[in-house]
XYZ file of C-alpha atoms in Angstrom:
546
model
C 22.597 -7.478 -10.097
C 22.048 -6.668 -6.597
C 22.892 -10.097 -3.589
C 22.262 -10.679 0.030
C 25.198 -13.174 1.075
C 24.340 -14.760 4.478
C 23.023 -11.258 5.784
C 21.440 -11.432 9.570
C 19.559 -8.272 10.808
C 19.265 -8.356 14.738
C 17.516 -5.676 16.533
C 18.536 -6.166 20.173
C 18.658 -9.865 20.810
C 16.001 -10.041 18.001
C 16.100 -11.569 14.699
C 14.600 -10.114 11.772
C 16.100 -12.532 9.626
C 18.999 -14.683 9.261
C 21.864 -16.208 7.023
C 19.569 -14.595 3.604
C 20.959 -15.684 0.912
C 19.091 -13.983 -2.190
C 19.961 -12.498 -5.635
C 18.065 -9.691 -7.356
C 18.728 -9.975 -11.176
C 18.321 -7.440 -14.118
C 14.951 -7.948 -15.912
C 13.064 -9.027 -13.172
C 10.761 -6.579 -10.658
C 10.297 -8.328 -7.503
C 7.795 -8.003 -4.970
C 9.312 -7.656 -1.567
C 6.269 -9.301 0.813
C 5.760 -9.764 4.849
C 3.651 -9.002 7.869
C 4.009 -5.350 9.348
C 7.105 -5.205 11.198
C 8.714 -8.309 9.045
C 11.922 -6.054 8.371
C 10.660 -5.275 4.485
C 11.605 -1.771 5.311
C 14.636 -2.695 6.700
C 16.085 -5.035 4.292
C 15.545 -2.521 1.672
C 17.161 0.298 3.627
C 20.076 -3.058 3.928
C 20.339 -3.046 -0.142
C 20.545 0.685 -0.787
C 23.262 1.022 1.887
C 21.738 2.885 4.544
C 21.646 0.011 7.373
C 24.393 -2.379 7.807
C 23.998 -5.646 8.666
C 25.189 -7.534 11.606
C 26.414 -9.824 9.812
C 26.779 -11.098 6.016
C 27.228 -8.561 3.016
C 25.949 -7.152 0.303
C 27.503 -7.536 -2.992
C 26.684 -5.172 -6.070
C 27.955 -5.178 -10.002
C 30.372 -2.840 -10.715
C 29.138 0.178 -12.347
C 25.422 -0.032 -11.240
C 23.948 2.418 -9.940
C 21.000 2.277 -7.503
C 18.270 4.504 -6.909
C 15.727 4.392 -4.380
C 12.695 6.365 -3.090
C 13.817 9.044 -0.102
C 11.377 8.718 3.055
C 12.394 11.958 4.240
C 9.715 14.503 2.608
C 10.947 17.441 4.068
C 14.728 17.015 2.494
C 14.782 18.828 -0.626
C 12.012 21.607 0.709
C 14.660 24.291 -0.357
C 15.297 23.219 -4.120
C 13.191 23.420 -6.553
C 10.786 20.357 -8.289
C 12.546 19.932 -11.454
C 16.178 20.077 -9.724
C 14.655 17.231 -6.879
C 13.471 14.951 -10.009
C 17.282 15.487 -11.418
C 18.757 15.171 -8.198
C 17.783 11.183 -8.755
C 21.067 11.064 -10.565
C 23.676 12.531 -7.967
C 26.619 12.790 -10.544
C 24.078 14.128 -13.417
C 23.318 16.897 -10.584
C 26.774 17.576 -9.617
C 28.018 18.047 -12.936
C 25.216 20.420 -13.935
C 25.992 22.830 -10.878
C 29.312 22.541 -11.417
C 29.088 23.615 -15.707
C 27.038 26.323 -14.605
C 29.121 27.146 -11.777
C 32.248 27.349 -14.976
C 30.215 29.414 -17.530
C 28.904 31.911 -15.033
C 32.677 33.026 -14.172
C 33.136 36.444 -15.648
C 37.009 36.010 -16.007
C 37.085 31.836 -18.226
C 40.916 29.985 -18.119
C 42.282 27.692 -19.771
C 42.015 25.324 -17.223
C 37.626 26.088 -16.658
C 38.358 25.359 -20.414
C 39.361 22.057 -20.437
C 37.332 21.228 -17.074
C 34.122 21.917 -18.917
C 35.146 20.014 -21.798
C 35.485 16.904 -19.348
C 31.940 17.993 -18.077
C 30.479 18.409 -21.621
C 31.760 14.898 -21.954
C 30.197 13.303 -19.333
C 26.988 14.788 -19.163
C 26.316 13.324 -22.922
C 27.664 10.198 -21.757
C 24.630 10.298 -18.860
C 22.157 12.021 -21.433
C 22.165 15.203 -19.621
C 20.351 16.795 -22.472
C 17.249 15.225 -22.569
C 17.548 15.407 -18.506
C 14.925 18.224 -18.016
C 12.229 16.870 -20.711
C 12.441 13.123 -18.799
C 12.556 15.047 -15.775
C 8.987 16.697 -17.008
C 8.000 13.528 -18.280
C 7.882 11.393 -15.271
C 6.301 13.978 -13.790
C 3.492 14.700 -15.796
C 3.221 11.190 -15.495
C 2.333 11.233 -12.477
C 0.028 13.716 -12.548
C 1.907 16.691 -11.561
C 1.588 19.539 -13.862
C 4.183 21.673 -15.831
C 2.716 24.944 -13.715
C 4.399 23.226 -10.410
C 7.153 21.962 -12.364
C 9.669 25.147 -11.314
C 7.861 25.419 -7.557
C 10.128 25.150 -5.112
C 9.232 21.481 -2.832
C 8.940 23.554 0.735
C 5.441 24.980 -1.193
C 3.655 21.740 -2.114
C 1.804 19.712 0.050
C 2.470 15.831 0.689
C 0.739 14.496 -1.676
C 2.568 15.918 -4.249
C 5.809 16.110 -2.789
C 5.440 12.394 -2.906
C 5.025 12.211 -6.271
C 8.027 14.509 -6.947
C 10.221 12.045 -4.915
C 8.971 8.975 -6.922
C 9.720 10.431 -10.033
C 13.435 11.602 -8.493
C 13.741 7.591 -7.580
C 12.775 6.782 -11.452
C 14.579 9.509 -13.051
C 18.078 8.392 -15.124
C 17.064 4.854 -15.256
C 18.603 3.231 -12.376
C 20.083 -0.002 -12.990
C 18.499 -0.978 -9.547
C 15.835 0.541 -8.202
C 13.886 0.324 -4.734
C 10.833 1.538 -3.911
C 9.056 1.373 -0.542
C 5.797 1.680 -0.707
C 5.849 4.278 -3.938
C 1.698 3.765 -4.389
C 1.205 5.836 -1.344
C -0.458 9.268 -2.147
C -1.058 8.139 -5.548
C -4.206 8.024 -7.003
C -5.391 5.193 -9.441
C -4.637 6.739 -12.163
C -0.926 7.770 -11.510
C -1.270 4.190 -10.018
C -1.615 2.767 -13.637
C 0.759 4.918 -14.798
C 3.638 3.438 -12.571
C 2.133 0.342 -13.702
C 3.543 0.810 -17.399
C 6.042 2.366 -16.376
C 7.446 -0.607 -14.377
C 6.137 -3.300 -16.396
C 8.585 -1.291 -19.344
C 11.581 -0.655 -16.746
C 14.497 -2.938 -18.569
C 16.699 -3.170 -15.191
C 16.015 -4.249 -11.637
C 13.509 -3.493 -9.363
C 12.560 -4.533 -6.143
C 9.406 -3.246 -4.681
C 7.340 -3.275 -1.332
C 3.554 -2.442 -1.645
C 0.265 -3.941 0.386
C -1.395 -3.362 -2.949
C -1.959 -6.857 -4.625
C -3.351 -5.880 -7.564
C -0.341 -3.897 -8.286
C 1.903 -6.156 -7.119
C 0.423 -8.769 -9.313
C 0.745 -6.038 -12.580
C 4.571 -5.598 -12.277
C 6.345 -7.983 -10.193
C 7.864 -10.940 -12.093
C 9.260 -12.916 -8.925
C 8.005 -12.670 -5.298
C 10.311 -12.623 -1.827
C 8.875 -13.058 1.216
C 9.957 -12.712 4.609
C 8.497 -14.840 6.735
C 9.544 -17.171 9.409
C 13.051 -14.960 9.694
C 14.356 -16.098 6.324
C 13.830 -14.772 2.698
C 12.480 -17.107 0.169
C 12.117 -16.507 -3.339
C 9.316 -17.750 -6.004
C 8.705 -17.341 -9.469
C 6.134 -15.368 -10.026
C 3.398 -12.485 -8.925
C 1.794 -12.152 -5.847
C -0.982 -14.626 -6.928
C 1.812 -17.019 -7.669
C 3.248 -16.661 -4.174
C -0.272 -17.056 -2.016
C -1.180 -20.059 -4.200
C 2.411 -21.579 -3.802
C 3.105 -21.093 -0.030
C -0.514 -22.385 0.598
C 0.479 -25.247 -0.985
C 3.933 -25.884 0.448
C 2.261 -25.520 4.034
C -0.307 -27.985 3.271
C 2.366 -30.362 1.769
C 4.707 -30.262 4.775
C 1.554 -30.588 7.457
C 0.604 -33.795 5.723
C 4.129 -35.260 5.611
C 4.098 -34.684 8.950
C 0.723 -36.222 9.463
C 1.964 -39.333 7.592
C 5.355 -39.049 9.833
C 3.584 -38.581 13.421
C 0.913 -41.904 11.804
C 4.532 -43.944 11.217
C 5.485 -43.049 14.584
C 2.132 -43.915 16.217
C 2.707 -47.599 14.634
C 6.515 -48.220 15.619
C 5.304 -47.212 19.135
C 2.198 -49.416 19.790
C 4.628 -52.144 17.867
C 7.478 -51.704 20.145
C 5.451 -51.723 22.998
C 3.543 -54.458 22.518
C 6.586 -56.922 21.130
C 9.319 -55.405 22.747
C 9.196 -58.328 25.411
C 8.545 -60.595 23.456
C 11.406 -63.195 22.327
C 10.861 -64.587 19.458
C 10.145 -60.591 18.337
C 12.536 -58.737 19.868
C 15.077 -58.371 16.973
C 12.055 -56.906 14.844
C 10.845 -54.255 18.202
C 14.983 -53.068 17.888
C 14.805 -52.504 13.908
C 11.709 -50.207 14.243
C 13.431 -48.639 17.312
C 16.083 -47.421 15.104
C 13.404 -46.821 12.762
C 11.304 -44.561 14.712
C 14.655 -42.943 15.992
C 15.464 -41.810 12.790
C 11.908 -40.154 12.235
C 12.053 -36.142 12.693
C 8.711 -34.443 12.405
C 9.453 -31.403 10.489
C 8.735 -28.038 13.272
C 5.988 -25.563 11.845
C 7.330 -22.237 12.998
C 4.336 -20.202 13.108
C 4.132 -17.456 10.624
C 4.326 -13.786 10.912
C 1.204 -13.019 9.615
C -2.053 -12.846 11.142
C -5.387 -12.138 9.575
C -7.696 -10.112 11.232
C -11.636 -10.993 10.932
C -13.865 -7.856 9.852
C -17.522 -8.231 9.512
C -20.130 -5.599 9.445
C -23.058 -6.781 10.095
C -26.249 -4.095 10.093
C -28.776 -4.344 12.855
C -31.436 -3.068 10.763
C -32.068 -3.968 6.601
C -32.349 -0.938 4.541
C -35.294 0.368 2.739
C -35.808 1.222 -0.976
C -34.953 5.191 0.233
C -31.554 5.179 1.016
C -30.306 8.915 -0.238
C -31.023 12.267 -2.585
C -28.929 14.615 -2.761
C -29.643 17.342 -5.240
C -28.169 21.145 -6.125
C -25.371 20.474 -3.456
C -22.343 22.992 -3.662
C -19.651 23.342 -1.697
C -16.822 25.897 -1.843
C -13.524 26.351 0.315
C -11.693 29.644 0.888
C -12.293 30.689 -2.514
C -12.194 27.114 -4.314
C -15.359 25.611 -5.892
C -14.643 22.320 -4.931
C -18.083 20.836 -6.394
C -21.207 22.627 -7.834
C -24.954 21.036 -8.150
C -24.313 17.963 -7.717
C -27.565 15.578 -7.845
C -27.777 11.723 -7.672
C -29.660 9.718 -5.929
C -28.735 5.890 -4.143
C -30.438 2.746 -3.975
C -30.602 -0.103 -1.642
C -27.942 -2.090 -3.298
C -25.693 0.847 -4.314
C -21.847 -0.007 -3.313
C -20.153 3.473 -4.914
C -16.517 3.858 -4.988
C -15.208 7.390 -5.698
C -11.862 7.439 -7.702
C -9.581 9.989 -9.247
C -7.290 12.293 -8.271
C -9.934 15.150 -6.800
C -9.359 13.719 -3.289
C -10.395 17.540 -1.784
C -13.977 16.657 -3.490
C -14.550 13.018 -2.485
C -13.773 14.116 1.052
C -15.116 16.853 1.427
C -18.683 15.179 0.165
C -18.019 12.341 2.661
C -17.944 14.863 5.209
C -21.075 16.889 4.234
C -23.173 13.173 4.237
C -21.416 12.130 7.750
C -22.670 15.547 9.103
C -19.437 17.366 9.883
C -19.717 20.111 7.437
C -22.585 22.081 5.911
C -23.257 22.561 2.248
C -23.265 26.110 0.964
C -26.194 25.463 -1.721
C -28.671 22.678 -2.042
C -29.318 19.800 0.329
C -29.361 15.876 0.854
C -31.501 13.577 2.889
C -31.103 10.372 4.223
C -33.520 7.630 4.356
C -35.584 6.721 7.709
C -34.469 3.343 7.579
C -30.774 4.056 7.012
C -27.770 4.518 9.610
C -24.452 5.644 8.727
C -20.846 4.990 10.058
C -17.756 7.433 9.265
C -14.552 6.153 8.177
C -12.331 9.567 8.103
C -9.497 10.216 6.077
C -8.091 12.414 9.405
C -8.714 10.571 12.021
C -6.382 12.754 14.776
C -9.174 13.997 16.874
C -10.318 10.265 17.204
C -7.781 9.034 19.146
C -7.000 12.498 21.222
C -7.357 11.010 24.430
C -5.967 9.058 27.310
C -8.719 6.562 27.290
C -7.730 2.635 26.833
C -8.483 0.716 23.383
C -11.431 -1.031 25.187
C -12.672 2.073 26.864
C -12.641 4.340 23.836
C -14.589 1.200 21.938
C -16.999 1.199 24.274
C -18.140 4.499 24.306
C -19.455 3.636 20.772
C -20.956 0.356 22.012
C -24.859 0.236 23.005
C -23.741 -3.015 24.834
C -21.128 -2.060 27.244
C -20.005 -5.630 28.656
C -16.899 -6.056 28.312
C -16.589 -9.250 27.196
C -19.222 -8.058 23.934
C -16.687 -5.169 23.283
C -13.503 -7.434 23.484
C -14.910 -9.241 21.047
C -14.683 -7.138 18.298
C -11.512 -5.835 19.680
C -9.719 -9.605 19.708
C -11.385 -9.781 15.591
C -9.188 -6.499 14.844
C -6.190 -8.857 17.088
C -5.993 -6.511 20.414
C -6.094 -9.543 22.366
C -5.107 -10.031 26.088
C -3.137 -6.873 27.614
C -3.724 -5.120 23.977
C -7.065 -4.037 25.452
C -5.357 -1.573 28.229
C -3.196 0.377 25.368
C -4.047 4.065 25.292
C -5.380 5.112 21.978
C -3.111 8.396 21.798
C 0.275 6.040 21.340
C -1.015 3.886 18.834
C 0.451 3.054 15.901
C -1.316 4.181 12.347
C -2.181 0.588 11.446
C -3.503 0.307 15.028
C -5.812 3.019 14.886
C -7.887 2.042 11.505
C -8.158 -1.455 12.993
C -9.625 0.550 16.182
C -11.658 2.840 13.670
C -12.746 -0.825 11.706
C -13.620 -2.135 15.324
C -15.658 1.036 15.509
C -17.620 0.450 11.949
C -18.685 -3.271 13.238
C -19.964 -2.662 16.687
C -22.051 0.510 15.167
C -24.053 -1.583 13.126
C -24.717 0.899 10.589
C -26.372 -0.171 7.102
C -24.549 2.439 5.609
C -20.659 2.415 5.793
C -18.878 6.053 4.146
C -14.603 5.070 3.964
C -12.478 7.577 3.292
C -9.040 5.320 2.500
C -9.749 2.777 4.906
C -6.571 1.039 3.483
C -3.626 3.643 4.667
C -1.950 2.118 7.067
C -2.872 -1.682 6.756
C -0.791 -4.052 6.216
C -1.623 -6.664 3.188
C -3.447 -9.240 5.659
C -5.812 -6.564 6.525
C -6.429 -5.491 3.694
C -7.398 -8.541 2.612
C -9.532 -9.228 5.386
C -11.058 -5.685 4.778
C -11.910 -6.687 1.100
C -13.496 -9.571 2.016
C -15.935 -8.115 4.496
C -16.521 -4.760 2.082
C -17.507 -7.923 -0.823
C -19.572 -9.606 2.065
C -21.286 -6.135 3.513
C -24.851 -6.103 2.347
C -25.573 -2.467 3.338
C -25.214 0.317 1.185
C -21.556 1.493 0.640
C -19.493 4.719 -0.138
C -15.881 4.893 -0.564
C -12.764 5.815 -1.596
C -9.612 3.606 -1.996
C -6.379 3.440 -3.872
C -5.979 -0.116 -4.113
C -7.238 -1.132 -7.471
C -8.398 -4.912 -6.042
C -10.610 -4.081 -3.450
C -12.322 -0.979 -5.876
C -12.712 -3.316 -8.723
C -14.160 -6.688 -6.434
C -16.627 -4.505 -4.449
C -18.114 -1.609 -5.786
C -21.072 -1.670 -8.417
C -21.286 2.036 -9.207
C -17.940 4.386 -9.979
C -18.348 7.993 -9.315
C -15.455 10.952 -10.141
C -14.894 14.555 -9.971
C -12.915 15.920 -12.942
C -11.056 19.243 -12.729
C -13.835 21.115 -14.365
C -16.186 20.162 -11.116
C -17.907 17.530 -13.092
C -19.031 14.668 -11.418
C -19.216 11.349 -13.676
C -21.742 8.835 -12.257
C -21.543 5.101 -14.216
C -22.947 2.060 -12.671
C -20.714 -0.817 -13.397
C -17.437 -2.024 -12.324
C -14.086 -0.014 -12.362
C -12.599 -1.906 -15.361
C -16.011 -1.848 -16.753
C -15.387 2.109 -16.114
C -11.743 2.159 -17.293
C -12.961 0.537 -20.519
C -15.875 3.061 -21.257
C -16.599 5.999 -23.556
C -16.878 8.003 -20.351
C -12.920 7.736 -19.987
C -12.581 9.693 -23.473
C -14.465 12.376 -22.188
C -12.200 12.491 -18.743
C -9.064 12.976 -20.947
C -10.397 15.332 -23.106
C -11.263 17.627 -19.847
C -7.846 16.980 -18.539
C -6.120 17.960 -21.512
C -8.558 20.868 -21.756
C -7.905 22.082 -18.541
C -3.791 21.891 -18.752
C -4.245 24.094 -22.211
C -5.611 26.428 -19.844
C -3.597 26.640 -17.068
C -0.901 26.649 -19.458
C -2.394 29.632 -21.447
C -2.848 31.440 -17.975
């Protein structure tokens, strides 16, 4: 069990919240929920110890240990995977290092003697040996294979080191455990995996994630932070949105009926209130309407953008044929004759873990990179808008927000381009920001502001979601379900895959490119995943042979 006892978090003269009072209990995974910037970040970095609070405490069960995933991806570059995954247990680590340390002395006393038998004790207690196979475990897990397994971290790149710091934060089984943000980098399928793995976890958890699918697989109980308070509620993410709708609409119309009794006492009082013979009645609904408090609706943190694409032009029946494409990459085949072709209607989401592939393709059909072998063409009716997955040399200028919009613009007033901007909410001085300092979650809503004013009837996103907070997403999958053009994308939030796209596409390892129209849990239910995991386990049997 893991409390919050009247804790206040001030940055500056700011609030992020105050007097929380909250308990965390074994058994339960809760989703930790608020607006970018709410202090979710924070108040987790509170828990685990590494903030203190200005004021209240944080109280803790004796004994229980608490694990949570390291931000800093550049920390255990020098050691090597397996040791990092281990390292999730500090005083597992330490007392490995310190047995080996014993045993490698050429000259053994009695008193090494008797220190390793306290060791040998100790790590049993903590099942030290079965430490390396879980360690392996959680990592294959996650998708990380036994060939990187004794890399040292400084060699991988950050996807994977990611993934190696996750499974550090599972690894020992934590009796508390925080994770911020531990979907990042993943692909659905180590996704589901940390799913299971979650839904299975017997101790406490407390999680922050703009994935609401997710959220709504594992969490159990939901606190959000809103308002500069912390409020609990039973249930998933679903639970919560359904719940605090309601409990906003309940308190507007007690006020309505409030501010409706006030309304009466007053035209009463003022109309009797001279009057004689009603004068004792005008004082009783004086005190009345004196003890009348209209409840005060502090406006929320949150704020939903509005994204719409609307196409100037409707697409033809041609819309794309790409046949014998190949591609390969200092040395790496990254796909080989690829043919498909896509209709009118075709929304095609790209999932799996060959993220190289998916991107690379989105670049060849945005025109930023040549195929080595075959070719594609585009429709005459169809025009195309580039979401990037590196967007760096976007915003690598001095140029304001509504400058750099406009240069995409074919209308260049500048109310017409504030527009959009105030949709992605730059409003007011927003608009005179310079696009190098902006934040990550400010530059996709730029690059979204971007996608609308092109007008394109054919959108390519390359994880649009990165960087958005849950609002925005939201408002993202609501305008990708709306879009009527034709649609190619790739995304690792389960929700707005499964809601929008009609046709699933996905590189295996082998360069194979599976093509099934259908939803994604259509897709996750098929035949076709049989023939995935046979491929995968083909192609570890290899690389393990090798």
């Amino acid at each position: 069990m893991i409390a919050a006892n009247n804790v206040t978090y001030r940055v500056g003269k700011k609030a992020l919240f105050e007097d929380v009072n909250i308990k965390f209990t074994e058994g339960n995974c809760y989703g930790l929920i608020g607006a970018n910037g709410a202090g979710k970040s924070t108040f987790l970095k509170i828990l685990s110890g590494q903030l203190d609070t200005t004021a209240g405490s944080i109280s803790v069960t004796p004994g229980n240990r608490i694990s949570f995933l390291e931000q800093d991806h550049f920390k255990y570059d020098a050691y090597e995977v397996l040791d990092t995954v281990i390292m999730g247990n500090k005083r597992l680590y330490e007392i490995m290092k310190e047995k080996d340390a014993i045993y490698a002395k050429e000259v053994f006393s009695d008193e090494d003697g008797i220190r390793a038998s306290e060791l040998e004790g100790e790590f049993a207690e903590l099942n030290g040996w079965e430490a390396e196979s879980d360690a392996e475990s959680l990592l294959n897990g996650l998708g990380i294979g036994t060939e990187l397994h004794n890399r040292v971290m400084g060699t991988l790149d950050g996807p994977v080191k990611v993934k190696v710091l996750l499974a550090q934060a599972l690894f020992g089984s934590p009796d508390i455990l925080l994770l911020d943000e531990p979907t990042n980098h993943l692909d659905l399928d180590a996704i589901e995996w940390l799913e299971e793995f979650l839904i299975g976890f017997p101790n406490t958890v407390i999680v922050v994630s703009h994935d609401r699918y997710f959220l709504n697989k594992v969490c159990t109980a939901t606190a959000d932070i809103d308002y500069g308070k912390i409020r609990l509620f039973a249930g998933n993410y679903d639970f919560w949105f359904e719940s605090s709708q309601l409990l906003v609409k309940q308190m507007k119309e007690q006020n309505r009926k409030k501010e409706e009794k006030i309304k009466e006492l007053k035209e009463f009082i003022s109309r009797f209130s001279a009057n004689a013979s009603k004068s004792k009645q005008a004082t009783s609904r004086k005190r009345a309407l004196e003890k009348i408090e209209v409840d005060t609706m502090v406006p929320s943190s949150r704020k939903y953008p509005y994204i719409d694409f609307r196409p100037d032009r409707e697409i033809g029946n041609d819309v794309l044929f790409v046949e014998h494409l190949s591609k390969t990459i200092d040395g790496e085949v990254i796909f080989k004759d690829l043919n498909f072709n896509i209709n009118r209607t075709d929304k095609v989401a790209f999932v799996g873990g060959n993220e190289r592939a998916k991107t690379t393709l989105f670049e060849i059909l945005a025109g930023r990179m040549e195929p080595d072998e075959g070719y594609y063409k585009w429709g005459i009716t169809t025009t195309q808008a580039y979401f990037p997955k590196d967007y760096t040399e976007e915003f690598d200028s001095d140029l304001t927000i509504a400058d750099w919009l406009t240069q995409y613009s074919e209308n260049k007033d500048v109310t017409y381009v504030r527009g959009f901007l105030g949709r992605m909410l730059f409003a007011g001085e927003d608009g005179i920001k310079r696009v190098r300092i902006l934040s990550g979650g400010e530059k996709v809503r730029c690059l979204l502001s971007k996608l609308m004013i092109s007008g394109a009837n054919v959108l390519i996103l390359d994880e649009p979601t990165d960087h958005l907070d849950m609002e925005a997403i939201t408002a993202l999958n609501n305008g990708l379900i709306k879009y009527p053009g034709v649609l190619f994308f790739s995304s690792r939030d389960h929700q707005i895959v499964e809601t929008t796209a009609n046709r699933i596409m996905e590189f295996l390892p082998d360069g194979t490119l599976i093509d099934k129209v259908g939803t994604y849990d259509e897709y996750l239910a098929s035949d076709v995943m049989a023939k995935k995991r046979q491929i995968y386990v083909t192609t570890e049997s290899q690389e393990e042979d090798d």
